[in-house]
Every structure is written in structure tokens, then in C-alpha cells.
Short mmCIF file of C-alpha atoms in Angstrom, two decimals:
data_model
loop_
_atom_site.label_atom_id
_atom_site.label_comp_id
_atom_site.label_asym_id
_atom_site.label_seq_id
_atom_site.Cartn_x
_atom_site.Cartn_y
_atom_site.Cartn_z
CA MET A 1120 -11.86 -7.17 32.87
CA THR A 1121 -15.48 -8.03 33.63
CA GLY A 1122 -15.53 -11.80 33.41
CA VAL A 1123 -16.13 -13.30 29.98
CA LEU A 1124 -17.29 -11.01 27.18
CA LYS A 1125 -18.92 -12.04 23.92
CA TYR A 1126 -18.34 -10.39 20.53
CA LYS A 1127 -19.95 -10.69 17.14
CA LEU A 1128 -17.79 -10.43 14.01
CA LYS A 1129 -19.11 -9.81 10.52
CA LEU A 1130 -16.84 -11.43 7.93
CA GLY A 1131 -16.45 -11.71 4.18
CA TYR A 1132 -14.28 -14.21 2.35
CA ASP A 1133 -13.35 -15.58 -1.01
CA GLY A 1134 -13.78 -19.31 -0.39
CA THR A 1135 -11.75 -20.40 -3.44
CA ALA A 1136 -8.60 -21.34 -1.51
CA TYR A 1137 -10.29 -22.95 1.51
CA SER A 1138 -11.87 -26.27 2.43
CA GLY A 1139 -14.86 -24.42 3.89
CA TRP A 1140 -15.64 -22.71 7.18
CA GLN A 1141 -15.24 -25.67 9.51
CA ARG A 1142 -11.93 -26.91 10.89
CA GLN A 1143 -10.82 -30.22 9.40
CA LYS A 1144 -7.59 -32.12 9.78
CA GLY A 1145 -5.03 -31.79 7.01
CA VAL A 1146 -6.74 -29.00 5.07
CA LEU A 1147 -7.01 -25.24 5.50
CA SER A 1148 -10.32 -23.94 6.81
CA ILE A 1149 -11.53 -20.36 7.20
CA GLN A 1150 -12.29 -21.11 10.87
CA GLU A 1151 -8.64 -22.06 11.48
CA VAL A 1152 -7.34 -18.87 9.85
CA VAL A 1153 -9.82 -16.57 11.65
CA GLU A 1154 -9.23 -18.24 15.04
CA GLY A 1155 -5.48 -18.00 14.41
CA ALA A 1156 -5.67 -14.22 13.79
CA LEU A 1157 -7.89 -13.72 16.86
CA SER A 1158 -5.59 -15.84 19.06
CA THR A 1159 -2.53 -13.90 17.89
CA PHE A 1160 -4.22 -10.56 18.56
CA LEU A 1161 -5.85 -11.49 21.90
CA ARG A 1162 -2.94 -13.64 23.12
CA HIS A 1163 -5.21 -16.47 24.20
CA ARG A 1164 -6.90 -19.38 22.41
CA VAL A 1165 -10.15 -18.39 20.73
CA PHE A 1166 -12.98 -20.58 19.48
CA CYS A 1167 -15.40 -19.17 16.88
CA VAL A 1168 -19.00 -20.22 16.20
CA ALA A 1169 -20.25 -19.26 12.72
CA ALA A 1170 -23.85 -18.69 11.64
CA GLY A 1171 -23.37 -20.60 8.39
CA ARG A 1172 -20.89 -23.45 7.99
CA THR A 1173 -20.09 -22.74 4.35
CA ASP A 1174 -18.68 -25.60 2.25
CA ALA A 1175 -15.37 -25.77 0.40
CA GLY A 1176 -15.24 -23.07 -2.28
CA VAL A 1177 -18.36 -21.22 -1.06
CA HIS A 1178 -17.97 -17.46 -0.51
CA ALA A 1179 -19.34 -15.06 2.10
CA LYS A 1180 -20.11 -11.36 2.14
CA GLY A 1181 -22.05 -11.46 5.41
CA GLN A 1182 -20.91 -14.37 7.56
CA VAL A 1183 -21.44 -13.78 11.30
CA VAL A 1184 -19.29 -15.36 13.98
CA HIS A 1185 -19.23 -15.09 17.77
CA PHE A 1186 -16.35 -15.65 20.18
CA GLN A 1187 -15.57 -15.06 23.85
CA THR A 1188 -12.69 -13.27 25.53
CA PRO A 1189 -11.93 -11.80 28.96
CA LEU A 1190 -10.65 -8.64 27.21
CA THR A 1191 -12.55 -5.44 26.44
CA LEU A 1192 -12.03 -4.69 22.73
CA SER A 1193 -12.19 -1.50 20.71
CA PRO A 1194 -14.29 -2.36 17.61
CA SER A 1195 -12.36 -0.24 15.12
CA LYS A 1196 -8.86 -1.03 16.44
CA THR A 1197 -9.62 -4.74 16.64
CA ARG A 1198 -11.02 -4.78 13.11
CA TYR A 1199 -7.94 -2.94 11.85
CA SER A 1200 -5.54 -5.32 13.62
CA LEU A 1201 -7.38 -8.47 12.54
CA ASN A 1202 -7.40 -7.33 8.91
CA ALA A 1203 -3.65 -6.70 9.14
CA LEU A 1204 -3.18 -10.29 10.42
CA LEU A 1205 -5.61 -11.99 8.04
CA PRO A 1206 -4.88 -12.88 4.39
CA GLU A 1207 -6.55 -10.60 1.82
CA ASP A 1208 -9.18 -13.20 0.94
CA ILE A 1209 -10.70 -12.95 4.44
CA ARG A 1210 -11.84 -9.56 5.80
CA VAL A 1211 -13.47 -8.47 9.04
CA PHE A 1212 -16.17 -5.87 8.24
CA SER A 1213 -17.28 -5.13 11.79
CA LEU A 1214 -16.97 -6.15 15.44
CA GLU A 1215 -19.49 -5.45 18.18
CA PRO A 1216 -20.09 -6.61 21.76
CA VAL A 1217 -23.16 -8.81 22.27
CA THR A 1218 -24.97 -10.12 25.34
CA SER A 1219 -24.02 -13.53 26.71
CA ASP A 1220 -27.18 -15.17 25.32
CA PHE A 1221 -26.28 -14.27 21.71
CA HIS A 1222 -25.39 -17.26 19.52
CA ALA A 1223 -24.29 -16.63 15.93
CA ARG A 1224 -26.19 -19.69 14.66
CA TYR A 1225 -29.11 -20.24 17.07
CA SER A 1226 -30.04 -16.57 17.45
CA ALA A 1227 -30.34 -16.05 13.69
CA LEU A 1228 -33.84 -15.28 12.43
CA SER A 1229 -32.90 -15.85 8.82
CA LYS A 1230 -29.96 -16.45 6.50
CA VAL A 1231 -29.60 -15.16 2.95
CA TYR A 1232 -27.70 -17.08 0.28
CA HIS A 1233 -27.27 -16.06 -3.37
CA TYR A 1234 -26.47 -18.46 -6.18
CA GLN A 1235 -25.20 -16.91 -9.45
CA VAL A 1236 -25.54 -18.70 -12.78
CA HIS A 1237 -23.79 -17.20 -15.80
CA LEU A 1238 -25.78 -17.93 -18.98
CA ASP A 1239 -23.85 -15.87 -21.55
CA ALA A 1240 -21.74 -17.75 -24.08
CA ALA A 1241 -18.50 -16.50 -22.49
CA MET A 1242 -17.87 -16.01 -18.76
CA ASP A 1243 -16.80 -12.60 -17.46
CA PRO A 1244 -13.19 -13.44 -16.48
CA LEU A 1245 -13.39 -11.09 -13.46
CA GLN A 1246 -16.30 -13.15 -12.12
CA ARG A 1247 -15.02 -16.63 -12.91
CA PHE A 1248 -14.61 -17.65 -9.26
CA TYR A 1249 -18.06 -16.32 -8.25
CA ARG A 1250 -20.49 -17.57 -10.91
CA TYR A 1251 -21.26 -21.01 -12.25
CA GLN A 1252 -21.44 -21.01 -16.05
CA SER A 1253 -24.22 -23.12 -17.48
CA MET A 1254 -23.71 -23.59 -21.22
CA GLN A 1255 -27.05 -25.25 -22.02
CA ARG A 1256 -30.18 -23.42 -23.14
CA MET A 1257 -32.16 -22.28 -20.10
CA ASP A 1258 -35.93 -21.78 -20.16
CA LEU A 1259 -36.48 -19.26 -17.39
CA ALA A 1260 -40.29 -19.49 -17.66
CA LEU A 1261 -40.10 -23.22 -16.83
CA LEU A 1262 -37.60 -22.59 -14.03
CA ARG A 1263 -39.92 -19.94 -12.54
CA GLN A 1264 -42.80 -22.43 -12.46
CA ALA A 1265 -40.81 -24.76 -10.20
CA ILE A 1266 -39.87 -22.11 -7.61
CA PRO A 1267 -43.15 -21.92 -5.60
CA HIS A 1268 -42.79 -25.63 -4.77
CA PHE A 1269 -39.79 -24.76 -2.59
CA VAL A 1270 -41.09 -21.72 -0.70
CA GLY A 1271 -42.69 -22.14 2.73
CA THR A 1272 -42.30 -24.61 5.60
CA ARG A 1273 -41.41 -28.01 4.20
CA ASP A 1274 -39.53 -31.21 4.91
CA PHE A 1275 -36.37 -30.69 2.82
CA PHE A 1276 -34.98 -34.19 3.54
CA SER A 1277 -34.72 -35.00 -0.20
CA PHE A 1278 -32.62 -31.88 -0.79
CA ALA A 1279 -30.03 -32.38 1.96
CA ASN A 1280 -26.84 -34.36 1.74
CA GLU A 1281 -25.84 -36.29 4.82
CA GLY A 1282 -23.66 -33.87 6.75
CA SER A 1283 -20.65 -34.81 8.81
CA LYS A 1284 -22.55 -33.94 11.97
CA GLY A 1285 -25.92 -35.17 10.67
CA SER A 1286 -27.83 -31.91 11.05
CA ALA A 1287 -30.75 -33.59 9.25
CA ALA A 1288 -31.08 -35.86 12.30
CA ARG A 1289 -32.69 -32.87 14.08
CA GLY A 1290 -35.37 -33.11 11.49
CA ALA A 1291 -35.35 -31.71 7.97
CA VAL A 1292 -38.24 -29.28 8.29
CA ARG A 1293 -37.12 -25.75 7.43
CA THR A 1294 -38.87 -22.60 6.27
CA LEU A 1295 -37.78 -20.91 3.06
CA TYR A 1296 -39.18 -17.37 3.31
CA ARG A 1297 -38.34 -16.47 -0.26
CA LEU A 1298 -36.64 -17.84 -3.36
CA ASP A 1299 -36.35 -15.04 -5.90
CA LEU A 1300 -35.09 -15.35 -9.44
CA ILE A 1301 -33.34 -12.12 -10.49
CA GLU A 1302 -32.47 -11.71 -14.16
CA GLU A 1303 -29.17 -9.96 -14.87
CA PRO A 1304 -27.61 -9.06 -18.25
CA TRP A 1305 -25.22 -12.01 -17.83
CA GLY A 1306 -27.56 -14.62 -16.37
CA ILE A 1307 -29.57 -15.22 -13.20
CA ARG A 1308 -29.22 -14.92 -9.47
CA LEU A 1309 -31.28 -17.15 -7.16
CA GLU A 1310 -31.82 -15.46 -3.79
CA PHE A 1311 -32.67 -17.78 -0.90
CA GLU A 1312 -33.80 -16.55 2.50
CA GLY A 1313 -34.75 -19.08 5.15
CA ASN A 1314 -34.68 -19.88 8.86
CA GLY A 1315 -32.04 -22.54 8.31
CA PHE A 1316 -30.45 -24.60 5.57
CA LEU A 1317 -29.53 -28.28 5.60
CA TYR A 1318 -26.18 -29.54 4.32
CA LYS A 1319 -25.88 -28.66 0.58
CA MET A 1320 -29.57 -27.71 0.48
CA VAL A 1321 -29.10 -24.49 -1.53
CA ARG A 1322 -26.86 -26.19 -4.08
CA ASN A 1323 -29.20 -29.20 -4.36
CA ILE A 1324 -32.27 -26.99 -4.91
CA THR A 1325 -30.32 -24.88 -7.44
CA GLY A 1326 -29.13 -27.98 -9.29
CA THR A 1327 -32.70 -29.31 -9.47
CA LEU A 1328 -34.06 -25.93 -10.66
CA LEU A 1329 -31.39 -25.77 -13.38
CA GLU A 1330 -32.46 -29.21 -14.62
CA VAL A 1331 -36.01 -27.87 -14.86
CA GLY A 1332 -34.73 -24.84 -16.82
CA ARG A 1333 -32.88 -27.19 -19.18
CA GLY A 1334 -36.10 -29.12 -19.82
CA LYS A 1335 -34.79 -32.30 -18.21
CA ARG A 1336 -37.45 -32.26 -15.48
CA SER A 1337 -40.97 -30.89 -15.31
CA PRO A 1338 -41.88 -28.26 -12.69
CA ASP A 1339 -44.81 -30.55 -11.75
CA GLU A 1340 -42.33 -33.21 -10.63
CA MET A 1341 -41.26 -31.16 -7.58
CA PRO A 1342 -43.93 -32.34 -5.07
CA ALA A 1343 -43.02 -35.98 -5.79
CA LEU A 1344 -39.35 -35.22 -5.09
CA PHE A 1345 -40.27 -33.84 -1.65
CA GLN A 1346 -42.58 -36.76 -0.90
CA ALA A 1347 -40.05 -39.41 -1.92
CA ARG A 1348 -37.61 -38.33 0.82
CA ASP A 1349 -34.95 -39.77 -1.48
CA ARG A 1350 -31.77 -37.80 -2.25
CA LYS A 1351 -31.05 -39.89 -5.32
CA ARG A 1352 -34.06 -38.56 -7.20
CA ILE A 1353 -33.10 -34.87 -7.17
CA GLY A 1354 -30.78 -32.98 -9.54
CA ILE A 1355 -27.00 -32.79 -9.33
CA ALA A 1356 -25.84 -30.17 -6.77
CA ALA A 1357 -24.79 -26.90 -8.40
CA PRO A 1358 -21.03 -26.23 -7.96
CA SER A 1359 -19.74 -24.49 -4.84
CA TRP A 1360 -18.24 -21.38 -6.46
CA GLY A 1361 -21.58 -19.89 -7.54
CA LEU A 1362 -22.77 -19.71 -3.92
CA CYS A 1363 -22.30 -16.83 -1.48
CA LEU A 1364 -23.59 -16.34 2.07
CA MET A 1365 -24.88 -12.77 1.88
CA ALA A 1366 -26.39 -11.93 5.27
CA ILE A 1367 -27.55 -13.24 8.61
CA ARG A 1368 -30.55 -11.49 10.16
CA TYR A 1369 -31.13 -11.36 13.94
CA MET B 843 -10.37 -18.56 -49.45
CA THR B 844 -10.86 -14.98 -50.65
CA GLY B 845 -7.45 -13.43 -50.07
CA VAL B 846 -6.79 -11.98 -46.64
CA LEU B 847 -9.73 -11.46 -44.28
CA LYS B 848 -9.83 -9.24 -41.23
CA TYR B 849 -11.65 -10.04 -37.99
CA LYS B 850 -12.45 -8.08 -34.86
CA LEU B 851 -12.39 -9.84 -31.48
CA LYS B 852 -13.94 -8.49 -28.31
CA LEU B 853 -12.04 -9.72 -25.25
CA GLY B 854 -12.19 -9.58 -21.49
CA TYR B 855 -9.39 -10.50 -19.11
CA ASP B 856 -8.30 -10.50 -15.52
CA GLY B 857 -4.89 -8.81 -15.81
CA THR B 858 -3.62 -9.98 -12.40
CA ALA B 859 -1.37 -12.74 -13.75
CA TYR B 860 -0.03 -10.89 -16.80
CA SER B 861 2.62 -8.31 -17.62
CA GLY B 862 0.08 -6.35 -19.68
CA TRP B 863 -1.29 -6.62 -23.21
CA GLN B 864 1.92 -6.14 -25.14
CA ARG B 865 4.44 -8.91 -25.90
CA GLN B 866 7.65 -8.54 -23.92
CA LYS B 867 10.59 -10.88 -23.62
CA GLY B 868 10.80 -13.10 -20.55
CA VAL B 869 7.33 -12.32 -19.16
CA LEU B 870 3.82 -13.50 -20.00
CA SER B 871 1.65 -11.03 -21.91
CA ILE B 872 -2.02 -11.29 -22.85
CA GLN B 873 -1.05 -10.70 -26.49
CA GLU B 874 1.19 -13.78 -26.46
CA VAL B 875 -1.55 -15.98 -24.97
CA VAL B 876 -4.28 -14.72 -27.34
CA GLU B 877 -2.00 -15.00 -30.42
CA GLY B 878 -1.03 -18.49 -29.25
CA ALA B 879 -4.66 -19.64 -29.06
CA LEU B 880 -5.45 -18.08 -32.47
CA SER B 881 -2.37 -19.66 -34.06
CA THR B 882 -3.27 -23.09 -32.65
CA PHE B 883 -6.84 -22.81 -33.90
CA LEU B 884 -6.04 -21.31 -37.34
CA ARG B 885 -2.86 -23.35 -37.89
CA HIS B 886 -0.88 -20.31 -39.01
CA ARG B 887 0.94 -17.50 -37.22
CA VAL B 888 -1.35 -14.68 -36.13
CA PHE B 889 -0.51 -11.11 -35.10
CA CYS B 890 -3.05 -9.14 -33.06
CA VAL B 891 -3.44 -5.35 -32.83
CA ALA B 892 -5.27 -4.19 -29.70
CA ALA B 893 -7.22 -0.97 -29.23
CA GLY B 894 -5.77 -0.35 -25.77
CA ARG B 895 -2.32 -1.56 -24.71
CA THR B 896 -3.24 -2.20 -21.08
CA ASP B 897 -0.41 -2.24 -18.53
CA ALA B 898 0.62 -5.05 -16.19
CA GLY B 899 -2.21 -5.86 -13.79
CA VAL B 900 -4.84 -3.79 -15.65
CA HIS B 901 -8.10 -5.60 -16.52
CA ALA B 902 -10.41 -5.49 -19.52
CA LYS B 903 -14.09 -6.14 -20.06
CA GLY B 904 -14.21 -4.62 -23.54
CA GLN B 905 -10.80 -4.86 -25.23
CA VAL B 906 -10.98 -4.96 -29.02
CA VAL B 907 -8.37 -6.64 -31.19
CA HIS B 908 -8.04 -7.19 -34.93
CA PHE B 909 -6.15 -9.90 -36.81
CA GLN B 910 -5.88 -11.21 -40.35
CA THR B 911 -6.25 -14.70 -41.76
CA PRO B 912 -6.87 -16.29 -45.18
CA LEU B 913 -9.58 -18.47 -43.56
CA THR B 914 -13.33 -17.79 -43.42
CA LEU B 915 -14.37 -18.18 -39.78
CA SER B 916 -17.69 -18.98 -38.13
CA PRO B 917 -18.09 -16.41 -35.31
CA SER B 918 -19.75 -18.72 -32.77
CA LYS B 919 -17.59 -21.79 -33.48
CA THR B 920 -14.40 -19.75 -33.41
CA ARG B 921 -15.37 -18.08 -30.13
CA TYR B 922 -16.19 -21.48 -28.63
CA SER B 923 -12.88 -23.02 -29.76
CA LEU B 924 -10.78 -20.04 -28.67
CA ASN B 925 -12.37 -20.07 -25.21
CA ALA B 926 -11.60 -23.78 -24.95
CA LEU B 927 -7.94 -23.04 -25.79
CA LEU B 928 -7.57 -19.92 -23.63
CA PRO B 929 -7.02 -19.90 -19.85
CA GLU B 930 -10.10 -18.93 -17.79
CA ASP B 931 -8.74 -15.44 -17.05
CA ILE B 932 -8.99 -14.48 -20.75
CA ARG B 933 -12.32 -14.81 -22.61
CA VAL B 934 -13.43 -14.04 -26.14
CA PHE B 935 -16.88 -12.43 -26.04
CA SER B 936 -17.43 -12.04 -29.77
CA LEU B 937 -15.84 -12.31 -33.20
CA GLU B 938 -16.96 -10.53 -36.36
CA PRO B 939 -15.58 -9.90 -39.84
CA VAL B 940 -14.53 -6.32 -40.58
CA THR B 941 -13.52 -4.47 -43.74
CA SER B 942 -9.83 -4.25 -44.59
CA ASP B 943 -9.63 -0.57 -43.55
CA PHE B 944 -10.68 -1.38 -39.96
CA HIS B 945 -7.93 -0.87 -37.37
CA ALA B 946 -8.64 -1.75 -33.70
CA ARG B 947 -6.68 1.29 -32.45
CA TYR B 948 -6.82 3.92 -35.20
CA SER B 949 -10.50 3.39 -36.09
CA ALA B 950 -11.62 3.85 -32.49
CA LEU B 951 -13.75 6.96 -31.85
CA SER B 952 -13.43 6.65 -28.09
CA LYS B 953 -12.19 4.41 -25.30
CA VAL B 954 -13.79 3.97 -21.90
CA TYR B 955 -11.74 3.17 -18.78
CA HIS B 956 -13.08 2.77 -15.25
CA TYR B 957 -11.00 3.20 -12.12
CA GLN B 958 -12.46 1.80 -8.87
CA VAL B 959 -11.42 3.13 -5.45
CA HIS B 960 -12.64 1.26 -2.37
CA LEU B 961 -13.14 3.69 0.53
CA ASP B 962 -14.74 1.41 3.14
CA ALA B 963 -12.65 0.39 6.15
CA ALA B 964 -12.44 -3.21 4.93
CA MET B 965 -12.11 -4.36 1.32
CA ASP B 966 -14.69 -6.74 -0.15
CA PRO B 967 -12.50 -9.87 -0.50
CA LEU B 968 -14.29 -10.85 -3.74
CA GLN B 969 -13.20 -7.53 -5.28
CA ARG B 970 -9.65 -7.38 -3.96
CA PHE B 971 -8.03 -7.74 -7.40
CA TYR B 972 -10.33 -5.15 -9.03
CA ARG B 973 -10.41 -2.17 -6.67
CA TYR B 974 -7.70 -0.04 -5.10
CA GLN B 975 -8.34 0.50 -1.39
CA SER B 976 -7.56 4.00 -0.18
CA MET B 977 -7.50 4.10 3.62
CA GLN B 978 -7.26 7.88 4.06
CA ARG B 979 -10.21 10.22 4.52
CA MET B 980 -11.53 11.29 1.12
CA ASP B 981 -13.31 14.61 0.56
CA LEU B 982 -15.43 13.92 -2.51
CA ALA B 983 -16.58 17.55 -2.79
CA LEU B 984 -12.95 18.66 -3.20
CA LEU B 985 -12.23 15.83 -5.64
CA ARG B 986 -15.29 16.83 -7.71
CA GLN B 987 -13.97 20.40 -7.98
CA ALA B 988 -10.78 19.18 -9.66
CA ILE B 989 -12.52 17.08 -12.33
CA PRO B 990 -13.54 19.82 -14.84
CA HIS B 991 -9.86 20.79 -15.23
CA PHE B 992 -9.28 17.45 -17.00
CA VAL B 993 -12.27 17.34 -19.37
CA GLY B 994 -11.93 18.65 -22.93
CA THR B 995 -9.10 18.89 -25.47
CA ARG B 996 -5.84 19.47 -23.60
CA ASP B 997 -2.13 18.82 -23.69
CA PHE B 998 -1.81 15.91 -21.21
CA PHE B 999 2.01 15.80 -21.36
CA SER B 1000 2.31 16.27 -17.58
CA PHE B 1001 0.05 13.25 -17.00
CA ALA B 1002 1.85 10.77 -19.26
CA ASN B 1003 4.77 8.55 -18.34
CA GLU B 1004 7.34 8.02 -21.05
CA GLY B 1005 6.17 4.88 -22.81
CA SER B 1006 8.42 2.22 -24.29
CA LYS B 1007 7.42 3.34 -27.78
CA GLY B 1008 7.21 7.03 -26.93
CA SER B 1009 3.56 7.56 -27.85
CA ALA B 1010 3.83 11.08 -26.39
CA ALA B 1011 6.24 11.87 -29.22
CA ARG B 1012 3.17 12.07 -31.51
CA GLY B 1013 2.07 14.97 -29.33
CA ALA B 1014 0.26 14.81 -26.04
CA VAL B 1015 -2.96 16.57 -27.01
CA ARG B 1016 -5.96 14.32 -26.34
CA THR B 1017 -9.67 14.92 -25.80
CA LEU B 1018 -11.31 13.62 -22.65
CA TYR B 1019 -15.04 13.59 -23.47
CA ARG B 1020 -16.11 12.86 -19.92
CA LEU B 1021 -14.71 12.10 -16.48
CA ASP B 1022 -17.58 11.06 -14.22
CA LEU B 1023 -17.37 10.37 -10.50
CA ILE B 1024 -19.91 7.69 -9.55
CA GLU B 1025 -20.52 7.11 -5.83
CA GLU B 1026 -21.10 3.49 -4.82
CA PRO B 1027 -21.89 2.05 -1.37
CA TRP B 1028 -18.26 0.88 -1.12
CA GLY B 1029 -16.44 3.87 -2.63
CA ILE B 1030 -16.13 5.60 -5.99
CA ARG B 1031 -15.72 4.79 -9.63
CA LEU B 1032 -14.06 7.26 -11.99
CA GLU B 1033 -15.29 6.82 -15.56
CA PHE B 1034 -13.01 8.15 -18.30
CA GLU B 1035 -14.03 8.41 -21.94
CA GLY B 1036 -11.63 9.94 -24.43
CA ASN B 1037 -10.34 9.76 -27.99
CA GLY B 1038 -7.01 8.39 -26.78
CA PHE B 1039 -4.97 7.94 -23.65
CA LEU B 1040 -1.23 8.43 -23.16
CA TYR B 1041 0.91 5.93 -21.28
CA LYS B 1042 -0.36 5.71 -17.65
CA MET B 1043 -2.54 8.80 -18.21
CA VAL B 1044 -5.65 7.39 -16.48
CA ARG B 1045 -3.66 6.19 -13.46
CA ASN B 1046 -1.75 9.49 -13.23
CA ILE B 1047 -4.95 11.57 -13.36
CA THR B 1048 -6.60 9.25 -10.81
CA GLY B 1049 -3.59 9.49 -8.48
CA THR B 1050 -3.64 13.28 -8.71
CA LEU B 1051 -7.42 13.43 -8.09
CA LEU B 1052 -7.03 11.17 -5.04
CA GLU B 1053 -4.41 13.56 -3.62
CA VAL B 1054 -6.93 16.37 -4.06
CA GLY B 1055 -9.56 14.29 -2.24
CA ARG B 1056 -7.10 13.68 0.60
CA GLY B 1057 -6.53 17.43 0.94
CA LYS B 1058 -2.89 17.20 -0.15
CA ARG B 1059 -3.46 19.37 -3.22
CA SER B 1060 -5.93 22.10 -4.05
CA PRO B 1061 -8.29 21.72 -7.04
CA ASP B 1062 -7.04 25.17 -8.16
CA GLU B 1063 -3.55 23.74 -8.62
CA MET B 1064 -4.63 21.69 -11.65
CA PRO B 1065 -4.10 24.32 -14.41
CA ALA B 1066 -0.52 24.89 -13.22
CA LEU B 1067 0.17 21.13 -13.44
CA PHE B 1068 -0.92 21.14 -17.09
CA GLN B 1069 1.09 24.28 -17.88
CA ALA B 1070 4.27 23.00 -16.21
CA ARG B 1071 4.52 20.06 -18.68
CA ASP B 1072 6.46 18.34 -15.88
CA ARG B 1073 5.63 14.78 -14.84
CA LYS B 1074 7.36 15.19 -11.49
CA ARG B 1075 4.80 17.69 -10.22
CA ILE B 1076 1.72 15.46 -10.50
CA GLY B 1077 0.44 12.87 -7.99
CA ILE B 1078 1.60 9.27 -7.66
CA ALA B 1079 -0.03 6.99 -10.25
CA ALA B 1080 -2.92 4.98 -8.81
CA PRO B 1081 -2.15 1.22 -8.77
CA SER B 1082 -2.86 -0.93 -11.82
CA TRP B 1083 -5.42 -3.30 -10.32
CA GLY B 1084 -8.14 -0.64 -9.89
CA LEU B 1085 -8.20 0.02 -13.64
CA CYS B 1086 -10.34 -1.71 -16.26
CA LEU B 1087 -10.72 -1.07 -20.00
CA MET B 1088 -14.51 -1.17 -20.37
CA ALA B 1089 -15.31 -0.42 -24.00
CA ILE B 1090 -14.00 0.78 -27.35
CA ARG B 1091 -16.44 2.73 -29.49
CA TYR B 1092 -16.20 2.81 -33.30
#
């Protein structure tokens, strides 16, 4: 016992069955399940702060969470015990002690999200919860032309939904370090890495890019969408299940 | 209408919810669901013959099935309609006409099965239905030494369970063309390609190889297991959900 200790957990989850990371009344959140397992194991109430507050149905392979406890924990034993307490769709990959100034969200240098779009005529049934199937013809050359308009430090106000806690109120300027289009035999993966993401920003950008690929919008239209600062002018948000939080970098 | 026509379907499925390919009373089989969709679409009863009769919980990315109909079918329209009728865990990838002498099982030159073993401390939650997690220490060098004992033309009687239709009665000699161990960041994949597989043969070989990797059996023991022609001497069958039928070659 050395006062209050801080730990960092790396988590993965299949978001299909949950209403998202954040606790909400009347529905099951990943936060509630993870805090429940930690509280059972540590025998005291635990509050978790996550790097990325993933939405309902969004997955994670590299979510990072911090919590505090007066107890000194063995990383491997704690991981083992938490995984025994957690349902199989939530797994703890690692646990490590961190200094008191570490904050899962505010200390992050960048976050990586992947969005998978299945373009084949038939979905791979083993991937049906993890890829969005787009049935329309997709012009990848057009889609690629729109991408540079999103990379860099920009005001992403137009591409953010109003969040429950109004994160956009802090200003909507964020830096997207990269937005890579990776072609796979089955379709495409959009890889986003940025210093922060507004509410539904990845899904709104993806939805807009897909409309460009379908020929419904011109790549040249992108600057006007940013300038308008109007959420109604952008594309329909891509569905939650194609999105996965891959990594948080510190 | 030109008499009876024969078609070949390529299918994928997540086997989690099913009692296997083959129709059985009182439980839901993939055969029943696929024949149901075909019968609804073609408006006559349809019987399907599959290349590989996958067990309960086993998946497929490249199952091949043939069926007969008096109707001339458009491959893309039929695929589209069948996928609209089928549940999302079964997908038709392609449909093509074949000559009357084609038989999904007997015309096959080889079948490819993959078995995935997760060796990391925590399972990837997005892969939990498609990999078997082995928690014990695994010596891959030992496991590799046992593999050559299985490749080639051999009497696999010891490695076959007694099937409902007694396929082993036709003799248990089969040719395994290759058995490759592929190392992945998360564990291993065993790739089997052979001219035919006896009931539970892949899972029995995998279970035996895993016992070698765990140091419970010596690689040198393998020839004696073949010679004994005794199913009780081999390892415990690896669980169904790590297995996937990948391809049928004609």
C-alpha cells in the first residue's frame, strides 16, 4: 500500500452487443462491464477513463483505459483474473502501472481507427460484424482524390455530430496525421490516425468519402463542406460495425 | 427448359449456430437452410450435395455444393436472390453451370482445411468464434517434428472417429498432400490439403499435434499411433470452432 496507484489497461472488444464504451442508464455499456469486473477483483469501486469513447456497435483492438486503486497489482495475474471475470467479447490484453500524471485520453499523442468496407458481391460471413458492405459501384480513383482534403490540421466542425457532452464546444480543430486507403481482395480499409476525433467524425468522413466513390459527390466539393460548417451538407455516416479503434499512441 | 441442369455453388458460412452441414432431425443444419432458400427461389424441392460435410461449429469460406434443376439460372441474379433469402451467416459467393458428370464431392481433386490455434495470453475478441485458444506453453519446434509423419498416402484409421455413415468402411487410406504450420503474431495456423478427409480427421490430427507441442507426446510416437489402428491412443480432438473449410480444388 503506497497511497493511490494508477494502472493502464489495454483492451479489445467486439462492440456488437454493447451500447458503446460510455455508461448510460438502461443499456449495457463496455465501461459498466469492465468496471464491474475490476470492482469484483479489487473489492472496491473502480472508475475507468478510456482513451476513445467508442459508439454503440464500434469495436476495439487497442482501447486504452486508466483506473486507480490503493492495491499493488501483478500484471499477469490481474489480466488472467479479469479475463476470467469478463465475457468473451471483452478481453484485457495487458496491464501496466503508470505515473500519476498519465491520463488515457489527454496523454494520447495519437489514435488510430480503421474503417472496413466490403465491396465484393457477397460478404464473408465470418466478417459480417466487422465490415460494412457497400453494394454500389465504387470508383476508388475518385475516392482517392478526396482524401488529401481531410489530412492535416483543420476545423472538422462539419464532420462532427453534436455529442452528449458537446466535445465540439472545445473547438473542432483537430489534426489528422494520415488517412490511408488500403486495397484488400475483398474491399478497402480506411486507416485514420489523428490527435483526436470529434463525435462520429470517422464515420462521417467515411460516409462522405463513400459518396464520392459512388459518384454522388465530386472530390472538389470537399473544401466547401469544411467551409460551410454545416453538418447537413455532408454524407450519411457510415455504419458503426465497420469501425474499430486499433491503437492509442503515447 | 433443356432437361435437368446441374449447378455448382460456392458457399461460405459461420458454423457457430448450426449442427453442421448435414441434415439431421430436430436440429438446424446448413444443408436445410441452403436447400430451403434454393427451394423458395426455384419453386421446387432441391437436394444439395456438398464437397465437405463439415461438423457442428465448423466454418467454411470455400464450401462447394451441387444441385439439379430444370430451370436455366442467371449466376448473378440467382446469387443475389439466394443471399437475400439466406441468413447473414451463410453466403453464396458464386454460382455456375456444370456438366452432368460433375459431383461436388467425388470430382474434387483436393480439399483445403485450416485450423487456427490462438497462443497469446488473451484471445482477440473479434476472432473468438474462429480460433481455438490453447493456454499451455507450446513448443513449435517439437510440433514441427511430428508433421512429416502425417504427410503422404497413409492409413488414417487411427485418426478417424466412426462417422454416422461409416465413411471409414470404404477404407481409411487417404493422401495428405501438405500439412503446413504457419506462424502468425497471435499463434499458428495448420493448413491441411488432401484428397479426402475421414470423419474428424483434421481435428484429431490437430489435437495430437498440439499434445506434441505441449510436450505430452514425443514426435517419434507418431508411427506407432498409425500402426496401432486404435482411436483411443491418439490425442483429444481439437474443438470445432478453430476449423474452417477453405477451398475445394477440381
